Structures are given as structure tokens and as C-alpha cells.
C-alpha atoms as one frame of an Amber mdcrd trajectory, in Angstrom:
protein
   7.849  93.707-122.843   6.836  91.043-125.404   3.632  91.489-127.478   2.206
  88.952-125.653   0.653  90.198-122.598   1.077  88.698-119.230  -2.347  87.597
-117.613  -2.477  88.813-114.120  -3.820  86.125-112.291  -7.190  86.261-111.081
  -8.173  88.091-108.147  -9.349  85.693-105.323 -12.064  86.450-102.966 -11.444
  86.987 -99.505 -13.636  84.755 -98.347 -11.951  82.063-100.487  -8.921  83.084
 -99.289  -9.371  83.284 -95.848 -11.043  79.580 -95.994  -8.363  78.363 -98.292
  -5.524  79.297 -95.501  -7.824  78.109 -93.046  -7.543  74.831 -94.389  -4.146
  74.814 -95.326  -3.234  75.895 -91.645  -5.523  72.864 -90.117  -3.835  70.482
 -93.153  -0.246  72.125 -92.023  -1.396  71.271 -88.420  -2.356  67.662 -88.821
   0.562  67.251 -90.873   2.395  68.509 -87.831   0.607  66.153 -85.516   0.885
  63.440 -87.486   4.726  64.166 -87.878   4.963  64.831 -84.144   3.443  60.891
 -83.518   6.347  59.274 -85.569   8.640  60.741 -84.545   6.954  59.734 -80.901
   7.077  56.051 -82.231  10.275  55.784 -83.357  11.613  57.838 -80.612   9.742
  54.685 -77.807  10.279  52.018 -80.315  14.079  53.260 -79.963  13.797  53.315
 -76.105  12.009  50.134 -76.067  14.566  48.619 -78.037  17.060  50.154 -75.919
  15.811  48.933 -72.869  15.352  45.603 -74.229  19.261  45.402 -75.360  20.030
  46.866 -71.652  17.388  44.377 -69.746  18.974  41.548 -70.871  22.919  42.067
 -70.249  21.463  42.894 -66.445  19.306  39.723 -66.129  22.247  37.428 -67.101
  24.156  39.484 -64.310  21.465  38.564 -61.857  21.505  34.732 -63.001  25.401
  34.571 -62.700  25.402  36.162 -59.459  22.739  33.947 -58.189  24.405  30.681
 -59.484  27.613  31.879 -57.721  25.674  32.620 -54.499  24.423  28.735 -54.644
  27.515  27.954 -55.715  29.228  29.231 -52.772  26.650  27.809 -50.880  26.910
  24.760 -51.746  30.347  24.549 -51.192  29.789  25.969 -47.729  27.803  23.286
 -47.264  29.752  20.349 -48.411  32.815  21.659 -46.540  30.844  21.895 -43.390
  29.200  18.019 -43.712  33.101  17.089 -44.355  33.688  18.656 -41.345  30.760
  17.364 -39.799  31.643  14.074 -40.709  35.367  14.149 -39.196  33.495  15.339
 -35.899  31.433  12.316 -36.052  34.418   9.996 -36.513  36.405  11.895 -33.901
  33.061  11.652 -31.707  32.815   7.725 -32.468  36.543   7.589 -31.895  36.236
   8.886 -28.393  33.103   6.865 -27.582  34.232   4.066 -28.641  37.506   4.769
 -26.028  35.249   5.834 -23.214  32.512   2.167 -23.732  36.224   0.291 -23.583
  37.572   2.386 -20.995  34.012   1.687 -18.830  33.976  -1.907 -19.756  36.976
  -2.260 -18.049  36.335  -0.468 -14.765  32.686  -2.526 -14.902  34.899  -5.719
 -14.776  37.281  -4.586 -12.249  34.231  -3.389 -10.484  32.367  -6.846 -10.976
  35.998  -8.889 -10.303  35.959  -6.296  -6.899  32.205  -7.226  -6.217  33.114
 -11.104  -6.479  35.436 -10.473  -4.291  33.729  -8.937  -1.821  30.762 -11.286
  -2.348  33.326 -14.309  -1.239  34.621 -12.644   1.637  31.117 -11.450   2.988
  30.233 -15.481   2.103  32.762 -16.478   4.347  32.371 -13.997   6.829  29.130
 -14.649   7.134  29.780 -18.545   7.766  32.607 -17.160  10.475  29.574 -15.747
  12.126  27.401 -18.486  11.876  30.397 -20.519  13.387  30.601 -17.994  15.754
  27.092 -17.501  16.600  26.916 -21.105  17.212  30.085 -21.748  19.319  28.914
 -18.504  21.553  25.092 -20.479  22.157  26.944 -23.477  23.184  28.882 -21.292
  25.466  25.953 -19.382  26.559  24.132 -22.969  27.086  27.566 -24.534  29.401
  27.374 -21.281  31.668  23.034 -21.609  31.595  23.767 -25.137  32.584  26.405
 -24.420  35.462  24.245 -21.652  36.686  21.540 -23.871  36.796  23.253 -26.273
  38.545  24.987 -24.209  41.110  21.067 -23.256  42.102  20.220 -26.682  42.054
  19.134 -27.313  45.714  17.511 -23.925  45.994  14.085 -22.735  46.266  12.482
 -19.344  46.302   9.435 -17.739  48.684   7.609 -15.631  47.081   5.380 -12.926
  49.005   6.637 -13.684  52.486   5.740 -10.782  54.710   9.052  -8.793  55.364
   9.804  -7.059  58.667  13.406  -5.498  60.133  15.151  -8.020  62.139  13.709
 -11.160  61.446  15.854 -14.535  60.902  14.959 -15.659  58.013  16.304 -18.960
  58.269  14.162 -19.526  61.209  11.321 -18.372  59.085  12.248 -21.308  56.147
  12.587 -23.918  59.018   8.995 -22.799  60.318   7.290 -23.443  57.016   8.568
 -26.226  56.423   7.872 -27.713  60.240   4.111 -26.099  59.932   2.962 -26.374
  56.639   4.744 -28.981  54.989   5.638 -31.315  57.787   8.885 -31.599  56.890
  11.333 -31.731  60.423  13.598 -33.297  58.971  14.633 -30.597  56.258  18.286
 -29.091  56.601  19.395 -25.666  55.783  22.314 -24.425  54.251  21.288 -20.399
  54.423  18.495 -18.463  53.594  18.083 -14.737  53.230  16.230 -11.961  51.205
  16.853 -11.948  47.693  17.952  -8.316  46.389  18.601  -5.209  48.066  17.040
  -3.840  50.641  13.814  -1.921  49.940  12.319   1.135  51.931   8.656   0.373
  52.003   6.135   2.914  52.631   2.549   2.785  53.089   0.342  -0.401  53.524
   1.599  -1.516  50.185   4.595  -3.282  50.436   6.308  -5.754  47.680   8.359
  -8.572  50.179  11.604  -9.350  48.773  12.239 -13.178  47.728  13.199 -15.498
  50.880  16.187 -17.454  49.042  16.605 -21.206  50.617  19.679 -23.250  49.969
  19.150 -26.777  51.085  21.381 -29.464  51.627  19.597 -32.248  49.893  18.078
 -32.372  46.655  15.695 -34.366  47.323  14.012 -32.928  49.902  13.810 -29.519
  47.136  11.514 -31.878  45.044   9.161 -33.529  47.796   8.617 -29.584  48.505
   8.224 -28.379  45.101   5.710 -31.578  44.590   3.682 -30.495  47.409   3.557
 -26.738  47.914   0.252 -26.354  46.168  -1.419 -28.110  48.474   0.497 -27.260
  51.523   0.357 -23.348  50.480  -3.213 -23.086  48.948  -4.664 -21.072  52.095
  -1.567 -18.881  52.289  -0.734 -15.101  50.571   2.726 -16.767  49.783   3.977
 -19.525  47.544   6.949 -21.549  46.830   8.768 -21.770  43.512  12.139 -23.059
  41.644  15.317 -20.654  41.706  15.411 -20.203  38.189  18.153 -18.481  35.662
  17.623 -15.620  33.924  17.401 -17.656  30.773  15.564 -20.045  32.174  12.823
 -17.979  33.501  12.227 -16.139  30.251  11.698 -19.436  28.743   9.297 -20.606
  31.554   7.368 -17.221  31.030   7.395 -17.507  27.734   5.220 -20.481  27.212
   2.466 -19.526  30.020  -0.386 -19.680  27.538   0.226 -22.794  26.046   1.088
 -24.821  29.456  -2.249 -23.143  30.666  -4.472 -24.291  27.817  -2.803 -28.073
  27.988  -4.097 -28.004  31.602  -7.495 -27.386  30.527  -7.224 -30.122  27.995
  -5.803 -32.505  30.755  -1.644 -32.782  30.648   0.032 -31.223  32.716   3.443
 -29.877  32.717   6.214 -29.102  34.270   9.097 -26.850  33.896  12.852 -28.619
  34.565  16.000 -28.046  32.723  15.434 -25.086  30.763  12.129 -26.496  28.830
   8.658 -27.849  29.589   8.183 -31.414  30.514   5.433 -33.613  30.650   5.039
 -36.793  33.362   7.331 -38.733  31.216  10.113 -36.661  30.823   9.299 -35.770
  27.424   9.433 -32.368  25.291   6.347 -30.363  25.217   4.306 -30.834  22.307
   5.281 -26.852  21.490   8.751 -27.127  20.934   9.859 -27.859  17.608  14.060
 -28.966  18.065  16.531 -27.378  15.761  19.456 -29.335  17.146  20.924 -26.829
  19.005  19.975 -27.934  22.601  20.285 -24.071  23.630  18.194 -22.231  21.328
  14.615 -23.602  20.840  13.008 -22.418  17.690   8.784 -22.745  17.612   7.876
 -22.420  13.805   4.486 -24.050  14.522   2.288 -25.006  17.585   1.252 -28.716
  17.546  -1.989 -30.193  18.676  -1.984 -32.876  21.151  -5.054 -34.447  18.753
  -3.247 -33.165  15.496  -5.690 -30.089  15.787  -5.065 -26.115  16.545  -5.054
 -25.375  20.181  -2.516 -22.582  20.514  -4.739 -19.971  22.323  -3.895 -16.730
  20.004  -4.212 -18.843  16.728  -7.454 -21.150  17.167  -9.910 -21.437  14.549
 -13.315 -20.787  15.811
């Protein structure tokens, strides 16, 4: 050992001690802490930066998916309104075909229709012909008719009984009520068949009288009003069918021109007044069979047809 001696170092307290390691252990522990906190911060600084450098490769992945999604898309729909479009030229293409195809048939059909329209034209003027030809037919056979019955008369509501002579029953009424002794028969008999009365209520058949002059036929139909007006039975013109519809027809109006003073009477199919003339009812279309009445005429140029007068 050297002269010099070595100083021992100084003895420390306990207490000093034990505080100075207690604060070098809380020093050492902050230390620690501190320590522990960087390395915390770089270690998420690192991550963040990590993540950062990762987040953005992915969201460019995302955009470039998405533009190829619209892309595709789009090109979707651009193929399908090509498509879309030659459907709508193929469309126009066949409508266009079907409007010429039904123009056509509407002109055959309205060629067809003038067609028809002509022939129903002229078959309605056929018809017309027709219809006019057949009333002058109808009117020649009315008129022969008529004259075939010429010289006859009917007796209307002569008792009937079985077995009587008729003709003797003519020549008595015109001896006894008429005066007429003079008056020659051709025949006379019942009109229809033969009816099987029963009860008190009996309908007499028609006592038909063909004479032989015509004249004597209108000194009796002149005169059987007068002659007759006591008896149940009367005397009347042998009328056609046709012209007895016609007679019937106009009852009203020949009744209500009595009233008013003219009187008429019924020859040749129409009414007559004294002079021959029309009655002022008919209105003449120029076919002498069929007599239209549009309008009634006044004898004063007023309204006197019974179911139109003005009150």
C-alpha cells in the first residue's frame, strides 16, 4: 500500500439511503414510463403510417372497379338503345307494311262498297219499276173486278130462313118498297157459306142481286134510303175488296162533310162529290191506283179533319 491512505467513503445513513433508492426507483420508473410512451408513439405513428400507405392502394382499387362497373354499364346500355333502335326501325318497317297493306284492302273494300252501292241503286229503281208496274196491274184487275160486279147490288141484314127463294125475295123488294115492276133479274143468292145459327141472334148472310140493266142498279141505289128507312135491312154497292177498304177508310171525313153540307158519294174506287169531282181529301200522286193523303184540306181553306181540329 502507498503512504497515502485511501479514504473510505463516508458511511451513509439508512434513512438517506433508503430515500435515495426510493427516488432513484420512482426516477428509474418514470424513466420507464416515459420510455414505454415512445416507443407507444412511434410504434402507432408506424401503424398509422402503415395504414395510410395501405388505405390508399385499396381506395384506388375501389375507384377503378367502380369506373369499370359504369363502364360496363354504360356500354350495356348503349348496346341495348342500338338494339332498341333497330327494333324501332324493324317495328316502323313492319307498320309501315301493315298501314300500306290496310290501305289497300280499305280501297278494295271502298271500290267493293261502290259497287255494291250501284247495284243496290239500281236494284232499288228495278223495284220501284216493279212496284209500279205491279199497282198498275193490281189497278187493271181492281178495275175488271169492278166491272164484272157492275150491275150488282148487295142486301144487307135480310132475315135468313132454310128454303127460301131468294130471287123471289129481291123481286118482292123491289115490287113493295121501291116500286120498281119493271126490274129484271139475272140471279140472286146468299153471299158466303152457309152459317149454322143458333140462338135468337143470328147474323143473315148478304142477298147478292145481279141485274140486267145498269140503270135500274142506280135508280135503286139513289133511292134506297128513303125506300128502306123503316126497315132492319138496307141496300148497298157490291164492292171489291180494294174498293171497300178505301170506302171504309174515309168514313170520318165523308161524315163530317155531311155535317158541313156536301155530300158524297163513293163510285170508282174514290169519293165523289155531285159533280163528279175528287174529294177534297185526296191529294193525287199520279198513280191512279194508289192514293196518297199527306194532308186533309178544308173545304173553306180551314182544318176540319175530325182527329186533327184545332179547338
Amino acid at each position: 500500500m502507498s503512504g497515502r491512505s485511501r479514504r473510505k467513503p463516508p458511511v451513509k445513513n439508512d434513512d438517506s439511503a433508503g430515500i435515495t433508492n426510493a427516488n432513484g426507483s420512482a426516477m428509474a420508473d418514470q424513466s420507464t414510463t416515459v420510455n414505454a410512451v415512445d416507443n407507444n408513439m412511434d410504434t402507432t405513428t408506424e401503424q398509422t403510417a402503415e395504414q395510410s400507405s395501405m388505405a390508399k392502394p385499396a381506395s384506388n382499387t375501389q375507384r377503378e372497379q367502380f369506373e369499370t362497373t359504369v363502364m360496363a354499364s354504360l356500354k350495356k346500355l348503349l348496346a341495348g338503345q342500338d338494339q332498341l333502335k333497330s327494333d324501332l326501325e324493324t317495328f316502323k318497317k313492319d307498320i309501315t307494311k301493315s298501314v300500306e297493306f290496310q290501305g289497300e284492302e280499305i280501297n278494295e273494300l271502298k271500290e267493293n262498297t261502290d259497287k255494291m252501292a250501284t247495284k243496290l241503286n239500281n236494284a232499288c229503281l228495278n223495284i220501284t219499276s216493279h212496284a209500279e208496274h205491279i199497282g198498275k196491274l193490281w189497278e187493271e184487275v181492281n178495275k175488271s173486278e169492278r166491272f164484272s160486279r157492275r150491275n150488282n147490288l148487295r142486301v144487307v141484314g135480310y132475315p135468313e130462313s132454310e128454303g127460301e127463294n131468294v130471287k123471289e125475295i129481291a123481286k118482292d123488294i123491289f115490287i113493295t118498297k121501291f116500286g120498281f115492276d119493271d126490274i129484271e133479274i139475272e140471279r140472286a143468292h146468299r153471299a158466303g157459306r152457309v152459317r149454322h145459327y143458333s140462338g135468337s141472334h143470328k147474323k143473315p148472310r148478304h142477298i147478292l142481286i145481279r141485274l140486267l140493266r145498269y140503270g135500274d142498279k142506280v135508280s135503286i141505289l139513289k133511292s134506297w134510303r128513303q125506300c128502306l128507312k123503316t126497315e132492319p135491312f138496307h141496300i148497298t154497292d157490291d164492292l171489291t175488296q180494294v174498293d171497300l177498304e178505301e170506302k171504309q177508310k174515309w168514313k170520318e171525313e165523308v161524315a163530317e162533310l155531311y155535317k158541313r153540307g156536301m155530300k158524297l158519294r163513293f163510285s170508282g174506287g174514290i169519293w165523289r162529290d155531285n159533280s163528279g169531282n175528287r174529294a177534297p181529301f185526296y191529294k193525287h200522286t199520279g198513280n191512279p191506283f194508289v192514293e196518297v193523303t199527306e194532308g186533309l184540306m178544308d173545304i173553306q181553306k180551314g182544318t176540319w179533319y175530325p182527329s186533327k181540329k184545332t179547338e
